[in-house]
Amino acid sequence: EVQLVESGGGLVQPGGSLRLSCAASGFDFTIYSLNWVRQAPGKGLEWVSYISRGSSPIYYADFVKGRFTISRDNVKRSLYLQMNNLSDEDTAVYYCARGDYDDLTFDNWGQGTLVTVS
Amino acid sequence: DIQMTQSPSSLSASVGDRVTFTCRASQNIKRYLNWYQQKPGQAPKLLIYAASSFQSGVPSRFSGSGFGTDFTLTISSLQPEDFATYYCQQSYSTPCTFGQGTKVEIK
C-alpha cells in the first residue's frame, strides 16, 4: 500500500522557518516525481512545488520562489520542503503528493501537515 | 499561468440524481485535465486523469469528458458518499493550477 506521511508542521512566527518532511513507503520511491500542494483553511488547493525523480528539474509556484526549497533523499525515501521567511499567507495544510502519468497528476496524497504562521 | 474555472461553485442534489459540473481552462490544455474529490478533513483523491481515464478503484458512476478548454465530470447516480468538493486541475504545464472547486451538498 502506498503511504505518504508528512510531518514538521506547527506554529511559527512571521519571518520564521520550518522544514516539512514526507516519508514514503509501499512503492519504488526512485521512479516517481513528488510535489507539495497546500490548502489554506476553508480554501481551495494550490500547487507549491515539484521535484523530479532525479531531483532535476525542480519547479516552484511564483509565490514561494526564493523562500521555499524542495529536496528529496531517495535513500531515505523522503521528501522535504524548507520554508523560510514565512508570512501569514503561508498558513495552510501542506500535502505531499506523488506524481504519476504526466508527473503533475497527483495519484496519491499524504494526510497533510498544518503550518500556522502567526 | 493557466486559469481553471469551475461551475457551479456549489450545487444541491439528491441521492440518485445525475449531476454534471464543468471546468474551463483559459487556454488549450489538450487532455491534461484531472478531477479530484475531497471530503472534509481528508486529503484529495484522484478520480479521473487525462480528462476521461478512470483512476483504479473509482466507481463507474463517475465519468469525465472534454478536450482543449472545456471539460465535464458526471456522476450518473449520486450516492451518499459522493457528497464532497470536486476540483479540476490542469497538468499541461507548470504552475499546474486547480479550479476553485464545486461543492456537492445534500438537497
PDB file of C-alpha atoms in Angstrom:
ATOM      1  CA  GLU A   1       0.000   0.000   0.000  1.00  0.00           C
ATOM      2  CA  VAL A   2       1.285   3.432  -0.971  1.00  0.00           C
ATOM      3  CA  GLN A   3       1.775   5.657   2.076  1.00  0.00           C
ATOM      4  CA  LEU A   4       2.923   9.242   2.330  1.00  0.00           C
ATOM      5  CA  VAL A   5       3.258  10.660   5.833  1.00  0.00           C
ATOM      6  CA  GLU A   6       4.003  14.334   6.349  1.00  0.00           C
ATOM      7  CA  SER A   7       5.499  15.844   9.471  1.00  0.00           C
ATOM      8  CA  GLY A   8       7.131  19.043  10.641  1.00  0.00           C
ATOM      9  CA  GLY A   9       4.186  21.412  10.660  1.00  0.00           C
ATOM     10  CA  GLY A  10       3.393  23.680  13.574  1.00  0.00           C
ATOM     11  CA  LEU A  11       3.094  27.251  14.763  1.00  0.00           C
ATOM     12  CA  VAL A  12       5.747  29.707  13.628  1.00  0.00           C
ATOM     13  CA  GLN A  13       6.064  33.471  13.798  1.00  0.00           C
ATOM     14  CA  PRO A  14       6.091  35.631  10.665  1.00  0.00           C
ATOM     15  CA  GLY A  15       9.560  35.657   9.178  1.00  0.00           C
ATOM     16  CA  GLY A  16      10.342  32.278  10.686  1.00  0.00           C
ATOM     17  CA  SER A  17      11.292  28.966   9.120  1.00  0.00           C
ATOM     18  CA  LEU A  18      10.040  25.391   9.100  1.00  0.00           C
ATOM     19  CA  ARG A  19      11.144  22.199   7.412  1.00  0.00           C
ATOM     20  CA  LEU A  20       8.465  19.765   6.341  1.00  0.00           C
ATOM     21  CA  SER A  21       9.175  16.100   5.702  1.00  0.00           C
ATOM     22  CA  CYS A  22       7.253  13.407   3.876  1.00  0.00           C
ATOM     23  CA  ALA A  23       8.126   9.763   4.467  1.00  0.00           C
ATOM     24  CA  ALA A  24       7.156   7.380   1.697  1.00  0.00           C
ATOM     25  CA  SER A  25       6.549   3.652   1.686  1.00  0.00           C
ATOM     26  CA  GLY A  26       4.853   0.967  -0.366  1.00  0.00           C
ATOM     27  CA  PHE A  27       6.254   1.890  -3.778  1.00  0.00           C
ATOM     28  CA  ASP A  28       9.511   2.369  -5.663  1.00  0.00           C
ATOM     29  CA  PHE A  29      10.324   5.891  -4.474  1.00  0.00           C
ATOM     30  CA  THR A  30      13.093   6.409  -7.028  1.00  0.00           C
ATOM     31  CA  ILE A  31      10.869   6.295 -10.116  1.00  0.00           C
ATOM     32  CA  TYR A  32       8.262   8.879  -9.136  1.00  0.00           C
ATOM     33  CA  SER A  33       8.225  12.633  -9.102  1.00  0.00           C
ATOM     34  CA  LEU A  34       6.867  14.319  -5.997  1.00  0.00           C
ATOM     35  CA  ASN A  35       5.038  17.529  -5.220  1.00  0.00           C
ATOM     36  CA  TRP A  36       3.887  19.747  -2.401  1.00  0.00           C
ATOM     37  CA  VAL A  37       0.334  21.077  -2.582  1.00  0.00           C
ATOM     38  CA  ARG A  38      -1.217  23.322   0.049  1.00  0.00           C
ATOM     39  CA  GLN A  39      -4.675  24.303   1.176  1.00  0.00           C
ATOM     40  CA  ALA A  40      -5.366  27.367   3.274  1.00  0.00           C
ATOM     41  CA  PRO A  41      -8.176  26.988   5.845  1.00  0.00           C
ATOM     42  CA  GLY A  42     -11.519  26.879   4.039  1.00  0.00           C
ATOM     43  CA  LYS A  43      -9.888  27.476   0.658  1.00  0.00           C
ATOM     44  CA  GLY A  44      -9.005  25.503  -2.434  1.00  0.00           C
ATOM     45  CA  LEU A  45      -5.932  23.565  -3.479  1.00  0.00           C
ATOM     46  CA  GLU A  46      -2.737  25.326  -4.517  1.00  0.00           C
ATOM     47  CA  TRP A  47       0.305  23.644  -6.051  1.00  0.00           C
ATOM     48  CA  VAL A  48       3.569  24.673  -4.386  1.00  0.00           C
ATOM     49  CA  SER A  49       6.496  22.753  -5.849  1.00  0.00           C
ATOM     50  CA  TYR A  50       7.631  19.797  -7.954  1.00  0.00           C
ATOM     51  CA  ILE A  51      10.759  17.667  -7.893  1.00  0.00           C
ATOM     52  CA  SER A  52      11.582  15.035 -10.481  1.00  0.00           C
ATOM     53  CA  ARG A  53      12.737  11.531  -9.660  1.00  0.00           C
ATOM     54  CA  GLY A  54      16.388  12.552 -10.036  1.00  0.00           C
ATOM     55  CA  SER A  55      15.985  15.932  -8.306  1.00  0.00           C
ATOM     56  CA  SER A  56      16.283  17.854 -11.565  1.00  0.00           C
ATOM     57  CA  PRO A  57      14.284  19.629 -12.799  1.00  0.00           C
ATOM     58  CA  ILE A  58      12.607  21.401  -9.895  1.00  0.00           C
ATOM     59  CA  TYR A  59       9.735  23.868 -10.228  1.00  0.00           C
ATOM     60  CA  TYR A  60       8.108  26.309  -7.843  1.00  0.00           C
ATOM     61  CA  ALA A  61       4.994  28.404  -7.741  1.00  0.00           C
ATOM     62  CA  ASP A  62       5.848  32.075  -8.087  1.00  0.00           C
ATOM     63  CA  PHE A  63       4.600  32.882  -4.597  1.00  0.00           C
ATOM     64  CA  VAL A  64       7.286  30.690  -2.971  1.00  0.00           C
ATOM     65  CA  LYS A  65      10.250  31.259  -5.255  1.00  0.00           C
ATOM     66  CA  GLY A  66      13.302  32.274  -3.298  1.00  0.00           C
ATOM     67  CA  ARG A  67      11.690  31.338   0.014  1.00  0.00           C
ATOM     68  CA  PHE A  68      10.969  27.604  -0.239  1.00  0.00           C
ATOM     69  CA  THR A  69      13.324  24.803  -1.266  1.00  0.00           C
ATOM     70  CA  ILE A  70      12.171  21.327  -2.225  1.00  0.00           C
ATOM     71  CA  SER A  71      14.503  18.350  -1.969  1.00  0.00           C
ATOM     72  CA  ARG A  72      14.413  14.589  -1.723  1.00  0.00           C
ATOM     73  CA  ASP A  73      16.547  11.771  -0.395  1.00  0.00           C
ATOM     74  CA  ASN A  74      15.996   8.631  -2.429  1.00  0.00           C
ATOM     75  CA  VAL A  75      17.932   6.502   0.052  1.00  0.00           C
ATOM     76  CA  LYS A  76      15.775   7.647   2.974  1.00  0.00           C
ATOM     77  CA  ARG A  77      12.646   7.631   0.776  1.00  0.00           C
ATOM     78  CA  SER A  78      11.826  11.112   1.951  1.00  0.00           C
ATOM     79  CA  LEU A  79      10.694  14.418   0.504  1.00  0.00           C
ATOM     80  CA  TYR A  80      11.377  17.759   2.140  1.00  0.00           C
ATOM     81  CA  LEU A  81      10.233  21.366   1.969  1.00  0.00           C
ATOM     82  CA  GLN A  82      12.387  24.003   3.606  1.00  0.00           C
ATOM     83  CA  MET A  83      10.258  27.087   4.148  1.00  0.00           C
ATOM     84  CA  ASN A  84      11.890  30.404   5.028  1.00  0.00           C
ATOM     85  CA  ASN A  85      10.597  33.915   5.578  1.00  0.00           C
ATOM     86  CA  LEU A  86       7.091  32.671   6.252  1.00  0.00           C
ATOM     87  CA  SER A  87       4.105  35.014   6.201  1.00  0.00           C
ATOM     88  CA  ASP A  88       0.543  34.587   7.412  1.00  0.00           C
ATOM     89  CA  GLU A  89      -0.450  33.873   3.795  1.00  0.00           C
ATOM     90  CA  ASP A  90       1.525  30.627   4.039  1.00  0.00           C
ATOM     91  CA  THR A  91      -0.834  29.281   6.710  1.00  0.00           C
ATOM     92  CA  ALA A  92      -2.211  26.073   5.244  1.00  0.00           C
ATOM     93  CA  VAL A  93      -2.283  22.311   5.333  1.00  0.00           C
ATOM     94  CA  TYR A  94       0.659  21.114   3.259  1.00  0.00           C
ATOM     95  CA  TYR A  95       0.225  17.858   1.380  1.00  0.00           C
ATOM     96  CA  CYS A  96       2.878  15.653  -0.125  1.00  0.00           C
ATOM     97  CA  ALA A  97       1.604  14.182  -3.407  1.00  0.00           C
ATOM     98  CA  ARG A  98       3.084  11.593  -5.720  1.00  0.00           C
ATOM     99  CA  GLY A  99       3.199  12.466  -9.392  1.00  0.00           C
ATOM    100  CA  ASP A 100       2.160   9.887 -11.960  1.00  0.00           C
ATOM    101  CA  TYR A 101       1.237   9.663 -15.679  1.00  0.00           C
ATOM    102  CA  ASP A 102       2.464  13.109 -16.719  1.00  0.00           C
ATOM    103  CA  ASP A 103       4.269  13.766 -13.387  1.00  0.00           C
ATOM    104  CA  LEU A 104       1.813  16.511 -12.480  1.00  0.00           C
ATOM    105  CA  THR A 105      -1.151  14.193 -11.903  1.00  0.00           C
ATOM    106  CA  PHE A 106      -1.317  13.519  -8.188  1.00  0.00           C
ATOM    107  CA  ASP A 107      -2.306   9.897  -7.719  1.00  0.00           C
ATOM    108  CA  ASN A 108      -1.509   9.518  -4.025  1.00  0.00           C
ATOM    109  CA  TRP A 109      -1.573  12.089  -1.237  1.00  0.00           C
ATOM    110  CA  GLY A 110      -0.443  12.201   2.360  1.00  0.00           C
ATOM    111  CA  GLN A 111      -2.807  13.245   5.142  1.00  0.00           C
ATOM    112  CA  GLY A 112      -1.226  16.694   5.327  1.00  0.00           C
ATOM    113  CA  THR A 113       0.570  18.716   7.985  1.00  0.00           C
ATOM    114  CA  LEU A 114      -0.731  22.057   9.243  1.00  0.00           C
ATOM    115  CA  VAL A 115       1.514  25.108   9.140  1.00  0.00           C
ATOM    116  CA  THR A 116       0.251  28.121  11.073  1.00  0.00           C
ATOM    117  CA  VAL A 117       2.073  31.422  10.743  1.00  0.00           C
ATOM    118  CA  SER A 118       1.040  33.800  13.493  1.00  0.00           C
TER     119      SER A 118
ATOM    120  CA  ASP B   1      -0.490  30.894 -15.838  1.00  0.00           C
ATOM    121  CA  ILE B   2      -3.440  28.805 -16.988  1.00  0.00           C
ATOM    122  CA  GLN B   3      -6.625  29.708 -15.153  1.00  0.00           C
ATOM    123  CA  MET B   4      -9.128  26.982 -14.343  1.00  0.00           C
ATOM    124  CA  THR B   5     -12.753  27.959 -13.773  1.00  0.00           C
ATOM    125  CA  GLN B   6     -15.293  25.531 -12.370  1.00  0.00           C
ATOM    126  CA  SER B   7     -19.036  25.884 -12.399  1.00  0.00           C
ATOM    127  CA  PRO B   8     -21.171  25.861 -10.457  1.00  0.00           C
ATOM    128  CA  SER B   9     -19.333  26.654  -7.225  1.00  0.00           C
ATOM    129  CA  SER B  10     -21.884  24.582  -5.349  1.00  0.00           C
ATOM    130  CA  LEU B  11     -24.955  22.527  -6.052  1.00  0.00           C
ATOM    131  CA  SER B  12     -27.628  20.737  -4.076  1.00  0.00           C
ATOM    132  CA  ALA B  13     -28.715  17.321  -5.243  1.00  0.00           C
ATOM    133  CA  SER B  14     -30.470  14.198  -4.047  1.00  0.00           C
ATOM    134  CA  VAL B  15     -29.286  10.614  -3.870  1.00  0.00           C
ATOM    135  CA  GLY B  16     -29.840   9.038  -7.269  1.00  0.00           C
ATOM    136  CA  ASP B  17     -29.572  12.296  -9.210  1.00  0.00           C
ATOM    137  CA  ARG B  18     -27.373  12.642 -12.249  1.00  0.00           C
ATOM    138  CA  VAL B  19     -25.050  15.596 -11.741  1.00  0.00           C
ATOM    139  CA  THR B  20     -22.664  17.275 -14.109  1.00  0.00           C
ATOM    140  CA  PHE B  21     -20.198  20.015 -13.447  1.00  0.00           C
ATOM    141  CA  THR B  22     -17.831  21.794 -15.713  1.00  0.00           C
ATOM    142  CA  CYS B  23     -14.273  23.055 -15.789  1.00  0.00           C
ATOM    143  CA  ARG B  24     -12.934  25.565 -18.296  1.00  0.00           C
ATOM    144  CA  ALA B  25      -9.276  26.279 -18.972  1.00  0.00           C
ATOM    145  CA  SER B  26      -8.053  29.703 -20.076  1.00  0.00           C
ATOM    146  CA  GLN B  27      -6.077  28.097 -22.905  1.00  0.00           C
ATOM    147  CA  ASN B  28      -5.853  24.796 -24.751  1.00  0.00           C
ATOM    148  CA  ILE B  29      -4.663  22.051 -22.395  1.00  0.00           C
ATOM    149  CA  LYS B  30      -5.445  19.162 -24.749  1.00  0.00           C
ATOM    150  CA  ARG B  31      -6.440  16.301 -22.415  1.00  0.00           C
ATOM    151  CA  TYR B  32      -4.218  17.261 -19.472  1.00  0.00           C
ATOM    152  CA  LEU B  33      -7.125  17.576 -17.072  1.00  0.00           C
ATOM    153  CA  ASN B  34      -7.640  15.728 -13.808  1.00  0.00           C
ATOM    154  CA  TRP B  35     -10.519  15.542 -11.335  1.00  0.00           C
ATOM    155  CA  TYR B  36     -10.164  15.115  -7.577  1.00  0.00           C
ATOM    156  CA  GLN B  37     -12.689  14.503  -4.815  1.00  0.00           C
ATOM    157  CA  GLN B  38     -12.125  15.906  -1.344  1.00  0.00           C
ATOM    158  CA  LYS B  39     -14.201  15.192   1.737  1.00  0.00           C
ATOM    159  CA  PRO B  40     -13.978  17.353   4.868  1.00  0.00           C
ATOM    160  CA  GLY B  41     -10.854  16.675   6.873  1.00  0.00           C
ATOM    161  CA  GLN B  42      -9.402  14.369   4.220  1.00  0.00           C
ATOM    162  CA  ALA B  43      -6.771  14.621   1.532  1.00  0.00           C
ATOM    163  CA  PRO B  44      -7.932  14.901  -2.067  1.00  0.00           C
ATOM    164  CA  LYS B  45      -8.395  11.703  -4.040  1.00  0.00           C
ATOM    165  CA  LEU B  46      -7.726  11.331  -7.756  1.00  0.00           C
ATOM    166  CA  LEU B  47     -10.845  10.238  -9.643  1.00  0.00           C
ATOM    167  CA  ILE B  48     -10.186  10.914 -13.320  1.00  0.00           C
ATOM    168  CA  TYR B  49      -6.940  11.672 -15.151  1.00  0.00           C
ATOM    169  CA  ALA B  50      -6.246  12.690 -18.730  1.00  0.00           C
ATOM    170  CA  ALA B  51      -9.807  14.038 -18.979  1.00  0.00           C
ATOM    171  CA  SER B  52     -11.551  10.659 -19.150  1.00  0.00           C
ATOM    172  CA  SER B  53      -9.369   7.861 -17.730  1.00  0.00           C
ATOM    173  CA  PHE B  54     -10.507   6.200 -14.507  1.00  0.00           C
ATOM    174  CA  GLN B  55      -8.143   6.002 -11.599  1.00  0.00           C
ATOM    175  CA  SER B  56      -8.014   2.483 -10.165  1.00  0.00           C
ATOM    176  CA  GLY B  57     -10.839   1.766  -7.759  1.00  0.00           C
ATOM    177  CA  VAL B  58     -13.057   4.669  -8.789  1.00  0.00           C
ATOM    178  CA  PRO B  59     -16.706   3.654  -9.228  1.00  0.00           C
ATOM    179  CA  SER B  60     -18.010   3.562 -12.776  1.00  0.00           C
ATOM    180  CA  ARG B  61     -20.726   6.110 -11.979  1.00  0.00           C
ATOM    181  CA  PHE B  62     -18.022   8.763 -12.353  1.00  0.00           C
ATOM    182  CA  SER B  63     -17.066   9.795 -15.862  1.00  0.00           C
ATOM    183  CA  GLY B  64     -15.106  12.596 -17.435  1.00  0.00           C
ATOM    184  CA  SER B  65     -15.031  14.107 -20.870  1.00  0.00           C
ATOM    185  CA  GLY B  66     -13.653  17.017 -22.806  1.00  0.00           C
ATOM    186  CA  PHE B  67     -10.683  18.278 -24.769  1.00  0.00           C
ATOM    187  CA  GLY B  68      -8.959  21.583 -25.208  1.00  0.00           C
ATOM    188  CA  THR B  69     -10.603  24.092 -22.906  1.00  0.00           C
ATOM    189  CA  ASP B  70     -13.934  22.592 -21.840  1.00  0.00           C
ATOM    190  CA  PHE B  71     -14.329  19.579 -19.607  1.00  0.00           C
ATOM    191  CA  THR B  72     -17.071  17.886 -17.613  1.00  0.00           C
ATOM    192  CA  LEU B  73     -17.331  15.476 -14.705  1.00  0.00           C
ATOM    193  CA  THR B  74     -20.537  13.495 -14.448  1.00  0.00           C
ATOM    194  CA  ILE B  75     -21.856  11.360 -11.612  1.00  0.00           C
ATOM    195  CA  SER B  76     -24.547   9.169 -13.149  1.00  0.00           C
ATOM    196  CA  SER B  77     -26.359   8.330  -9.903  1.00  0.00           C
ATOM    197  CA  LEU B  78     -25.307  10.295  -6.849  1.00  0.00           C
ATOM    198  CA  GLN B  79     -24.553   8.187  -3.784  1.00  0.00           C
ATOM    199  CA  PRO B  80     -24.366   9.331  -0.139  1.00  0.00           C
ATOM    200  CA  GLU B  81     -20.585   9.008  -0.154  1.00  0.00           C
ATOM    201  CA  ASP B  82     -20.298  11.358  -3.136  1.00  0.00           C
ATOM    202  CA  PHE B  83     -21.182  14.473  -1.178  1.00  0.00           C
ATOM    203  CA  ALA B  84     -17.867  16.270  -1.285  1.00  0.00           C
ATOM    204  CA  THR B  85     -15.961  19.010  -3.065  1.00  0.00           C
ATOM    205  CA  TYR B  86     -14.629  18.310  -6.551  1.00  0.00           C
ATOM    206  CA  TYR B  87     -11.611  20.034  -8.048  1.00  0.00           C
ATOM    207  CA  CYS B  88     -10.297  20.063 -11.579  1.00  0.00           C
ATOM    208  CA  GLN B  89      -6.579  20.541 -12.206  1.00  0.00           C
ATOM    209  CA  GLN B  90      -4.559  21.104 -15.341  1.00  0.00           C
ATOM    210  CA  SER B  91      -1.334  19.149 -15.655  1.00  0.00           C
ATOM    211  CA  TYR B  92      -0.398  20.624 -19.026  1.00  0.00           C
ATOM    212  CA  SER B  93       2.239  22.992 -17.697  1.00  0.00           C
ATOM    213  CA  THR B  94       3.714  24.437 -14.546  1.00  0.00           C
ATOM    214  CA  PRO B  95       2.465  26.053 -12.489  1.00  0.00           C
ATOM    215  CA  CYS B  96      -0.215  23.392 -12.526  1.00  0.00           C
ATOM    216  CA  THR B  97      -3.414  25.001 -11.384  1.00  0.00           C
ATOM    217  CA  PHE B  98      -6.661  23.940  -9.776  1.00  0.00           C
ATOM    218  CA  GLY B  99     -10.167  25.176 -10.193  1.00  0.00           C
ATOM    219  CA  GLN B 100     -11.851  26.731  -7.186  1.00  0.00           C
ATOM    220  CA  GLY B 101     -13.942  23.625  -6.565  1.00  0.00           C
ATOM    221  CA  THR B 102     -17.567  22.533  -6.803  1.00  0.00           C
ATOM    222  CA  LYS B 103     -19.202  21.572  -3.512  1.00  0.00           C
ATOM    223  CA  VAL B 104     -21.925  18.956  -3.814  1.00  0.00           C
ATOM    224  CA  GLU B 105     -24.422  19.165  -0.967  1.00  0.00           C
ATOM    225  CA  ILE B 106     -27.430  17.141   0.040  1.00  0.00           C
ATOM    226  CA  LYS B 107     -30.764  18.576  -1.032  1.00  0.00           C
TER     227      LYS B 107
END
